[in-house]
Coordinates of C-alpha atoms in Angstrom, one line a residue:
Chain A
X67 CA -11.5 -145.2 -202.8
X68 CA -10.7 -141.8 -201.4
X69 CA -7.2 -141.0 -200.2
X70 CA -6.7 -138.1 -197.7
X71 CA -3.3 -136.4 -197.1
X72 CA -2.3 -134.2 -194.2
X73 CA 0.4 -131.8 -193.1
X74 CA 3.7 -131.9 -195.0
X75 CA 2.6 -134.9 -197.0
X76 CA -0.4 -132.9 -198.3
X77 CA 1.9 -130.0 -199.1
X78 CA 4.5 -132.1 -200.9
X79 CA 1.8 -133.8 -203.0
X80 CA 0.0 -130.5 -203.6
X81 CA -3.3 -132.1 -202.9
X82 CA -5.4 -132.9 -199.8
X83 CA -7.3 -135.8 -201.3
X84 CA -7.8 -137.9 -204.4
X85 CA -9.9 -140.7 -205.8
X86 CA -8.1 -143.8 -206.7
X87 CA -9.1 -147.3 -207.9
X88 CA -6.3 -149.7 -206.9
X89 CA -6.5 -153.3 -208.4
X90 CA -7.9 -156.1 -206.3
X91 CA -4.4 -157.5 -205.3
X92 CA -3.6 -154.3 -203.4
X93 CA -5.0 -155.4 -200.1
X94 CA -3.1 -153.7 -197.3
X95 CA -2.0 -150.1 -196.4
X96 CA 1.6 -151.1 -197.2
X97 CA 0.6 -152.4 -200.7
X98 CA -1.5 -149.3 -201.3
X99 CA 1.5 -147.0 -200.5
X100 CA 3.6 -149.2 -202.9
X101 CA 1.0 -149.0 -205.6
X102 CA 0.6 -145.2 -205.2
X103 CA 4.4 -144.8 -205.3
X104 CA 4.6 -146.8 -208.5
X105 CA 2.3 -144.4 -210.4
X106 CA 3.6 -141.0 -209.0
X107 CA 7.2 -140.0 -208.5
X108 CA 6.4 -137.1 -206.1
X109 CA 4.5 -139.6 -203.9
X110 CA 7.4 -142.1 -204.1
X111 CA 9.8 -139.4 -202.9
X112 CA 7.6 -138.0 -200.1
X113 CA 6.9 -141.5 -198.7
X114 CA 10.4 -142.9 -199.1
X115 CA 10.9 -143.2 -195.4
X116 CA 7.9 -145.4 -194.6
X117 CA 8.3 -145.1 -190.8
X118 CA 7.3 -141.4 -191.2
X119 CA 4.0 -142.3 -192.8
X120 CA 1.0 -143.1 -190.6
X121 CA -2.3 -144.4 -191.8
X122 CA -6.0 -144.5 -190.9
X123 CA -8.6 -146.6 -192.7
X124 CA -12.2 -145.2 -192.5
X125 CA -11.1 -142.9 -189.7
X126 CA -9.5 -145.6 -187.6
X127 CA -5.8 -145.5 -186.9
X128 CA -4.1 -148.6 -188.3
X129 CA -0.6 -150.1 -189.0
X130 CA 0.8 -150.6 -192.5
X131 CA -0.2 -154.3 -192.4
X132 CA -3.9 -153.4 -192.0
X133 CA -6.4 -154.5 -194.7
X134 CA -8.0 -151.9 -196.9
X135 CA -10.6 -154.3 -198.2
X136 CA -13.9 -152.5 -198.5
X137 CA -12.5 -149.2 -197.2
X138 CA -14.0 -146.0 -198.5
X139 CA -11.4 -143.7 -197.1
X140 CA -7.7 -144.2 -196.4
X141 CA -5.7 -141.3 -194.8
X142 CA -1.9 -141.0 -195.0
X143 CA 0.0 -138.5 -192.8
X144 CA 3.2 -137.8 -190.9
X145 CA 3.6 -138.5 -187.2
X146 CA 1.1 -136.5 -185.2
X147 CA 2.1 -133.5 -183.1
X148 CA -1.0 -132.7 -181.1
X149 CA -1.4 -131.6 -177.6
Chain B
X300 CA -16.9 -137.9 -170.7
X301 CA -16.7 -135.1 -173.2
X302 CA -14.5 -134.6 -176.3
X303 CA -14.5 -131.3 -178.2
X304 CA -12.4 -130.6 -181.3
X305 CA -13.0 -127.1 -182.5
X306 CA -11.7 -124.1 -184.4
X307 CA -13.3 -121.8 -181.9
X308 CA -11.1 -120.2 -179.2
X309 CA -12.1 -121.6 -175.8
X310 CA -11.9 -120.0 -172.3
X311 CA -9.8 -122.3 -169.9
X312 CA -11.3 -120.9 -166.7
X313 CA -14.9 -121.1 -167.9
X314 CA -14.3 -124.7 -169.1
X315 CA -12.8 -125.6 -165.7
X316 CA -15.8 -124.1 -163.8
X317 CA -18.3 -125.9 -166.0
X318 CA -16.4 -129.2 -165.5
X319 CA -16.2 -128.7 -161.7
X320 CA -19.9 -128.0 -161.4
X321 CA -20.8 -131.5 -163.0
X322 CA -20.7 -133.4 -159.7
X323 CA -20.2 -133.1 -155.9
X324 CA -19.0 -136.7 -155.6
X325 CA -15.4 -136.0 -156.5
X326 CA -12.9 -134.1 -154.4
X327 CA -10.0 -133.9 -156.8
X328 CA -9.7 -132.3 -160.2
X329 CA -6.5 -132.1 -162.4
X330 CA -6.4 -129.8 -165.4
X331 CA -3.7 -129.4 -168.0
X332 CA -3.8 -126.4 -170.3
X333 CA -1.5 -126.2 -173.3
X334 CA -1.0 -122.6 -174.6
X335 CA 0.8 -121.2 -177.6
X336 CA 4.2 -120.3 -176.3
X337 CA 6.4 -117.4 -177.5
X338 CA 9.4 -115.9 -175.9
X339 CA 11.8 -113.1 -177.0
X340 CA 14.7 -115.6 -177.8
X341 CA 12.5 -117.8 -179.9
X342 CA 9.5 -115.8 -181.1
X343 CA 6.5 -117.4 -182.7
X344 CA 4.0 -115.2 -184.5
X345 CA 1.4 -118.0 -185.1
X346 CA 0.8 -121.7 -184.6
X347 CA -1.4 -123.4 -187.2
X348 CA -2.8 -126.8 -186.3
X349 CA -4.1 -129.0 -189.1
X350 CA -6.6 -131.7 -188.0
X351 CA -8.4 -134.7 -189.3
X352 CA -11.5 -134.2 -187.2
X353 CA -13.2 -137.5 -187.8
X354 CA -10.2 -139.5 -186.7
X355 CA -9.5 -137.0 -183.9
X356 CA -13.0 -137.6 -182.4
X357 CA -12.5 -141.4 -182.7
X358 CA -9.0 -141.3 -181.1
X359 CA -9.9 -138.9 -178.3
X360 CA -13.1 -140.8 -177.4
X361 CA -11.2 -144.1 -177.4
X362 CA -8.5 -142.4 -175.2
X363 CA -11.1 -141.3 -172.7
X364 CA -12.6 -144.8 -172.5
X365 CA -9.1 -146.2 -171.8
X366 CA -8.5 -143.6 -169.1
X367 CA -11.9 -144.4 -167.5
X368 CA -11.1 -148.1 -167.4
X369 CA -7.7 -147.5 -166.0
X370 CA -8.2 -144.8 -163.4
X371 CA -10.9 -144.1 -160.8
X372 CA -12.5 -141.3 -162.8
X373 CA -15.9 -139.7 -162.3
X374 CA -15.5 -137.3 -165.3
X375 CA -13.0 -136.4 -167.9
X376 CA -13.0 -133.8 -170.7
X377 CA -10.6 -133.1 -173.6
X378 CA -10.9 -129.9 -175.6
X379 CA -8.5 -129.5 -178.6
X380 CA -8.4 -126.6 -180.9
X381 CA -7.2 -126.4 -184.5
X382 CA -6.8 -123.7 -187.1
X383 CA -4.5 -120.7 -186.7
X384 CA -3.7 -119.6 -183.1
X385 CA -1.5 -116.9 -181.6
X386 CA 0.8 -116.7 -178.6
X387 CA -1.1 -117.0 -175.3
X388 CA -4.1 -118.7 -176.8
X389 CA -5.0 -122.1 -175.4
X390 CA -4.5 -125.1 -177.7
X391 CA -5.6 -128.0 -175.5
X392 CA -7.2 -128.6 -172.2
X393 CA -7.6 -131.9 -170.4
X394 CA -9.6 -132.2 -167.2
X395 CA -10.1 -135.2 -164.9
X396 CA -12.2 -135.6 -161.8
X397 CA -11.7 -138.3 -159.2
X398 CA -12.2 -139.0 -155.5
X399 CA -8.4 -139.2 -155.2
X400 CA -5.8 -136.7 -156.3
X401 CA -3.3 -139.3 -157.5
X402 CA -5.9 -140.8 -159.9
X403 CA -6.8 -137.3 -161.2
X404 CA -3.2 -136.4 -161.9
X405 CA -2.3 -139.8 -163.4
X406 CA -5.3 -139.8 -165.7
X407 CA -4.5 -136.2 -166.9
X408 CA -0.9 -137.2 -167.6
X409 CA -2.0 -140.4 -169.4
X410 CA -4.4 -138.4 -171.6
X411 CA -1.8 -135.8 -172.5
X412 CA 0.9 -138.4 -173.2
X413 CA -1.3 -140.3 -175.6
X414 CA -2.8 -137.2 -177.1
X415 CA 0.7 -135.9 -178.2
X416 CA 1.4 -138.9 -180.3
X417 CA -2.0 -140.5 -181.1
X418 CA -4.3 -137.6 -181.9
X419 CA -4.3 -136.4 -185.6
X420 CA -3.1 -132.8 -185.2
X421 CA -0.1 -131.4 -187.0
X422 CA 1.5 -128.2 -185.8
X423 CA 3.1 -125.6 -188.1
X424 CA 5.0 -122.7 -186.5
X425 CA 5.3 -119.3 -188.1
X426 CA 8.3 -117.3 -186.9
X427 CA 10.0 -114.2 -188.3
X428 CA 12.2 -116.6 -190.3
X429 CA 9.3 -118.4 -192.0
X430 CA 6.9 -121.3 -191.5
X431 CA 7.9 -124.9 -190.6
X432 CA 6.2 -128.1 -189.5
X433 CA 6.9 -129.1 -185.9
X434 CA 8.7 -132.4 -185.8
X435 CA 7.4 -135.3 -183.7
X436 CA 9.5 -135.7 -180.6
X437 CA 11.0 -139.0 -179.5
X438 CA 10.5 -137.7 -175.9
X439 CA 6.7 -137.9 -176.6
X440 CA 7.0 -141.5 -177.7
X441 CA 8.9 -142.3 -174.5
X442 CA 6.4 -140.5 -172.3
X443 CA 3.7 -142.7 -173.9
X444 CA 5.7 -145.9 -173.4
X445 CA 5.7 -145.5 -169.6
X446 CA 2.0 -146.5 -169.5
X447 CA 2.6 -149.8 -171.3
Chain C
X169 CA 5.1 -117.1 -157.2
X170 CA 2.0 -116.4 -155.1
X171 CA 0.5 -117.8 -151.9
X172 CA -3.0 -117.0 -150.7
X173 CA -4.5 -118.3 -147.5
X174 CA -8.0 -117.0 -147.1
X175 CA -11.5 -117.5 -145.6
X176 CA -13.0 -116.0 -148.8
X177 CA -14.5 -118.4 -151.4
X178 CA -12.4 -118.3 -154.6
X179 CA -13.4 -118.9 -158.2
X180 CA -11.2 -121.8 -159.7
X181 CA -11.7 -120.7 -163.3
X182 CA -11.1 -117.0 -162.7
X183 CA -7.9 -117.9 -160.8
X184 CA -6.8 -120.1 -163.7
X185 CA -7.3 -117.4 -166.3
X186 CA -5.5 -114.8 -164.2
X187 CA -2.6 -117.3 -163.8
X188 CA -2.4 -118.1 -167.5
X189 CA -2.4 -114.5 -168.5
X190 CA 0.8 -113.9 -166.5
X191 CA 3.2 -114.8 -169.3
X192 CA 3.4 -116.0 -172.9
X193 CA 6.7 -117.8 -172.3
X194 CA 5.3 -121.0 -171.0
X195 CA 3.4 -123.6 -172.9
X196 CA 2.2 -125.9 -170.2
X197 CA 0.0 -125.2 -167.2
X198 CA -1.0 -127.9 -164.6
X199 CA -3.8 -127.1 -162.1
X200 CA -5.1 -129.1 -159.2
X201 CA -8.4 -128.1 -157.6
X202 CA -9.5 -129.8 -154.4
X203 CA -13.3 -129.4 -153.7
X204 CA -15.5 -130.4 -150.8
X205 CA -16.8 -133.8 -151.7
X206 CA -20.2 -135.3 -150.8
X207 CA -21.9 -138.3 -152.0
X208 CA -25.2 -140.0 -151.1
X209 CA -23.5 -143.0 -149.5
X210 CA -21.3 -140.8 -147.3
X211 CA -22.9 -137.3 -147.1
X212 CA -21.0 -134.3 -145.7
X213 CA -23.0 -131.3 -144.8
X214 CA -20.0 -129.1 -144.1
X215 CA -16.2 -129.1 -143.9
X216 CA -14.5 -126.8 -141.5
X217 CA -10.8 -126.1 -141.9
X218 CA -8.9 -124.7 -139.0
X219 CA -5.7 -122.8 -139.9
X220 CA -2.6 -121.3 -138.3
X221 CA -2.2 -118.6 -141.0
X222 CA 1.2 -117.3 -140.0
X223 CA 2.8 -120.8 -140.2
X224 CA 0.7 -121.6 -143.3
X225 CA 2.2 -118.6 -145.2
X226 CA 5.7 -119.6 -144.1
X227 CA 5.3 -123.2 -145.1
X228 CA 3.6 -122.5 -148.4
X229 CA 6.1 -119.9 -149.5
X230 CA 8.9 -122.3 -148.5
X231 CA 7.2 -125.1 -150.5
X232 CA 7.0 -122.8 -153.6
X233 CA 10.7 -121.9 -153.3
X234 CA 11.5 -125.7 -153.1
X235 CA 9.4 -126.4 -156.2
X236 CA 11.0 -123.6 -158.1
X237 CA 14.4 -124.9 -157.4
X238 CA 13.5 -128.4 -158.3
X239 CA 11.4 -128.0 -161.4
X240 CA 11.6 -125.8 -164.5
X241 CA 8.9 -123.4 -163.4
X242 CA 8.0 -119.9 -164.7
X243 CA 5.2 -119.4 -162.2
X244 CA 3.3 -121.2 -159.5
X245 CA 0.4 -120.3 -157.3
X246 CA -1.1 -121.9 -154.2
X247 CA -4.5 -120.8 -152.9
X248 CA -5.9 -122.4 -149.8
X249 CA -9.1 -121.7 -148.1
X250 CA -10.1 -122.1 -144.4
X251 CA -13.2 -121.6 -142.4
X252 CA -16.5 -123.5 -143.0
X253 CA -17.1 -124.8 -146.5
X254 CA -19.9 -126.7 -148.1
X255 CA -20.0 -129.5 -150.8
X256 CA -18.8 -128.4 -154.2
X257 CA -16.8 -125.4 -152.8
X258 CA -13.1 -125.3 -153.7
X259 CA -10.7 -125.8 -150.8
X260 CA -7.4 -125.6 -152.5
X261 CA -5.9 -124.8 -155.9
X262 CA -2.4 -125.3 -157.0
X263 CA -1.2 -124.0 -160.5
X264 CA 2.2 -124.4 -162.1
X265 CA 3.5 -123.0 -165.4
X266 CA 6.4 -124.4 -167.3
X267 CA 7.8 -124.7 -170.8
X268 CA 7.3 -128.5 -170.4
X269 CA 4.2 -130.5 -169.5
X270 CA 6.1 -133.0 -167.4
X271 CA 7.7 -130.3 -165.2
X272 CA 4.3 -128.6 -164.8
X273 CA 2.6 -131.9 -163.7
X274 CA 5.4 -133.0 -161.4
X275 CA 5.6 -129.6 -159.7
X276 CA 1.8 -129.6 -159.1
X277 CA 2.0 -133.1 -157.6
X278 CA 5.0 -132.2 -155.5
X279 CA 3.2 -129.1 -154.1
X280 CA 0.0 -131.1 -153.3
X281 CA 1.9 -134.0 -151.7
X282 CA 3.7 -131.7 -149.3
X283 CA 0.8 -129.4 -148.7
X284 CA -1.3 -132.4 -147.4
X285 CA 1.2 -133.1 -144.6
X286 CA 3.1 -129.9 -144.1
X287 CA 0.6 -127.1 -144.2
X288 CA -1.1 -126.2 -141.0
X289 CA -4.7 -126.9 -141.8
X290 CA -7.0 -129.3 -139.9
X291 CA -10.2 -130.6 -141.4
X292 CA -13.3 -131.3 -139.5
X293 CA -16.2 -133.0 -141.2
X294 CA -19.9 -132.4 -140.3
X295 CA -22.2 -135.3 -141.3
X296 CA -25.7 -136.2 -140.3
X297 CA -24.1 -138.3 -137.5
X298 CA -22.1 -135.4 -136.1
X299 CA -18.8 -133.7 -136.3
X300 CA -15.3 -135.3 -136.4
X301 CA -11.7 -134.4 -137.1
X302 CA -10.3 -135.9 -140.3
X303 CA -7.4 -138.2 -139.4
X304 CA -4.0 -137.7 -141.1
X305 CA -3.5 -140.5 -143.7
X306 CA -0.4 -142.6 -143.9
X307 CA -0.9 -142.6 -147.7
X308 CA -0.2 -138.9 -147.6
X309 CA 3.1 -139.5 -145.8
X310 CA 4.0 -142.1 -148.4
X311 CA 3.1 -139.7 -151.3
X312 CA 5.4 -137.1 -149.8
X313 CA 8.2 -139.7 -149.2
X314 CA 8.5 -140.4 -152.9
X315 CA 10.1 -137.0 -153.5
X316 CA 13.0 -137.7 -151.1
Chain D
X13 CA 5.8 -117.3 -123.7
X14 CA 2.6 -117.8 -125.6
X15 CA 1.4 -121.3 -126.4
X16 CA -1.1 -121.9 -129.2
X17 CA -3.2 -125.0 -129.6
X18 CA -5.0 -126.2 -132.7
X19 CA -7.7 -128.7 -133.8
X20 CA -8.5 -131.5 -131.4
X21 CA -5.7 -130.5 -129.0
X22 CA -7.3 -127.1 -128.7
X23 CA -10.7 -128.7 -128.1
X24 CA -9.5 -131.2 -125.5
X25 CA -7.7 -128.5 -123.6
X26 CA -10.6 -126.1 -124.0
X27 CA -8.4 -123.2 -124.9
X28 CA -6.7 -121.9 -128.1
X29 CA -3.8 -120.2 -126.3
X30 CA -2.2 -119.5 -123.0
X31 CA 0.7 -117.6 -121.5
X32 CA 3.2 -119.7 -119.6
X33 CA 6.6 -119.0 -117.9
X34 CA 8.6 -122.2 -118.0
X35 CA 11.7 -122.3 -115.9
X36 CA 15.1 -121.8 -117.6
X37 CA 16.0 -125.5 -117.7
X38 CA 13.0 -126.2 -120.0
X39 CA 14.9 -125.6 -123.3
X40 CA 13.4 -127.8 -126.0
X41 CA 9.9 -128.5 -127.4
X42 CA 10.0 -132.0 -125.8
X43 CA 10.9 -130.5 -122.4
X44 CA 8.2 -127.9 -122.8
X45 CA 5.6 -130.6 -123.5
X46 CA 6.8 -132.6 -120.4
X47 CA 6.7 -129.5 -118.3
X48 CA 3.1 -128.6 -119.5
X49 CA 2.0 -132.2 -118.9
X50 CA 3.4 -132.1 -115.3
X51 CA 1.2 -129.1 -114.4
X52 CA -2.1 -130.1 -116.1
X53 CA -3.6 -133.6 -116.3
X54 CA -5.8 -132.8 -119.3
X55 CA -2.7 -131.7 -121.2
X56 CA -0.9 -134.9 -120.1
X57 CA -3.7 -137.1 -121.4
X58 CA -4.2 -135.2 -124.6
X59 CA -0.5 -135.4 -125.5
X60 CA 0.2 -138.9 -124.2
X61 CA 1.0 -140.2 -127.7
X62 CA 3.8 -137.7 -128.4
X63 CA 4.1 -138.8 -132.1
X64 CA 0.6 -137.2 -132.6
X65 CA 1.9 -133.8 -131.4
X66 CA 3.6 -131.5 -133.9
X67 CA 5.2 -128.2 -133.0
X68 CA 6.1 -124.8 -134.4
X69 CA 8.4 -122.2 -132.7
X70 CA 7.7 -118.6 -133.8
X71 CA 5.7 -119.8 -136.8
X72 CA 8.4 -122.2 -138.0
X73 CA 7.7 -125.9 -138.1
X74 CA 10.2 -127.8 -135.9
X75 CA 10.9 -131.2 -134.3
X76 CA 10.5 -132.0 -130.6
X77 CA 14.3 -131.6 -130.2
X78 CA 14.2 -127.9 -131.3
X79 CA 15.2 -125.2 -128.9
X80 CA 12.6 -122.9 -127.5
X81 CA 15.2 -120.5 -126.2
X82 CA 14.1 -116.9 -126.7
X83 CA 10.8 -118.0 -128.5
X84 CA 7.8 -115.8 -128.0
X85 CA 5.3 -118.3 -129.5
X86 CA 5.2 -122.1 -129.5
X87 CA 2.4 -123.8 -131.3
X88 CA 1.3 -127.4 -130.6
X89 CA -1.1 -129.3 -132.8
X90 CA -2.1 -132.7 -134.3
X91 CA -0.8 -133.9 -137.7
X92 CA -1.9 -131.6 -140.4
X93 CA -4.7 -132.5 -142.8
X94 CA -4.6 -129.7 -145.4
X95 CA -5.0 -129.8 -149.2

């Protein structure tokens, strides 16, 4: 599974993407964030305030309760500031 | 219905003329143009927009479909730039065409309100003091909420 | 702040670009363009606008002054054509420039709402069935009333 | 005093302007309309529904109760349909 990072999350993690293989019991975005935080302190710190982390699964904007089952790409990013 | 997400600079007036020439059925066109602002009190030397293009296209196309369902629209276009821009350069342009001016205005405002919070762009300002990410504004969430 | 009342055809895109180039201080521009509409169900061959230019200039300048007092505007322009126009030709264009998108949109709507009822233009439509004066719409009076 | 007519009022009267010299007691737009109606049946018919007649005195939009004292031009016209 590919994880994409954008904006200050990308900067704080010092990477725009990475390949990860979470175990089968990690089934939602929230659980994926928990799992990523457990293995990487920089990630844990950067995502401490969960309300500042938005997510997309396979280029579709979703909530943290969304399933990541079968997803090939999950994107994590701060609130958007377009327009 | 057209969505364009691009790193190329666009020409607001040329885009408006192209849009207007699409049909003679509609009498009312509303356009919003967002440009990189800079003023002597609060100078910006550059504005860099980061983008997740694949999600942006999905979100903006979905937004246009919602606007078309909701308002009496004959055409609508969203153009959004990303990359590094300078003061005076256009960032975004939204254009709506309707038989009625109120529908044209409302649809353009609807598109802009959602675009501010739901389109995957992130702004970073460069000033003489340095570079910082622009924070999401609660006013933008409120502007979006009025359509619910 | 500019008002132009003219029998000459104008170019909506060129006007927008000129307007945008006026200042780098403002980030938000709203534009309304009214064009002569025609559709197969209800074809119009020509639209003739009669005008009282002296009163039009007074009314439109007064309207711009009101909008400037009421909204956070850095610039605003009204262009209104009269004479005989054909489908697809622009009749009117209103442009507003503000630091904030909501002010830009509101000012453009305010200007259009007042312009519909308070600017001395009278529309006459020519269709295959003949020529008739367009009647004033009560919806336009209502649209104006919301600003009071 | 010059009177200007526009749109269907101009068409129904078959003239765009005329010079008139109302007596001194004709002091408002409403009184001017009454006086014009008294001397011209076509004008009386065309302005029967007074709410459909708008007025400007010296290129300033006014109500029917406005003074015409010292005015050099009074314009009379139907509701405006600009924009």
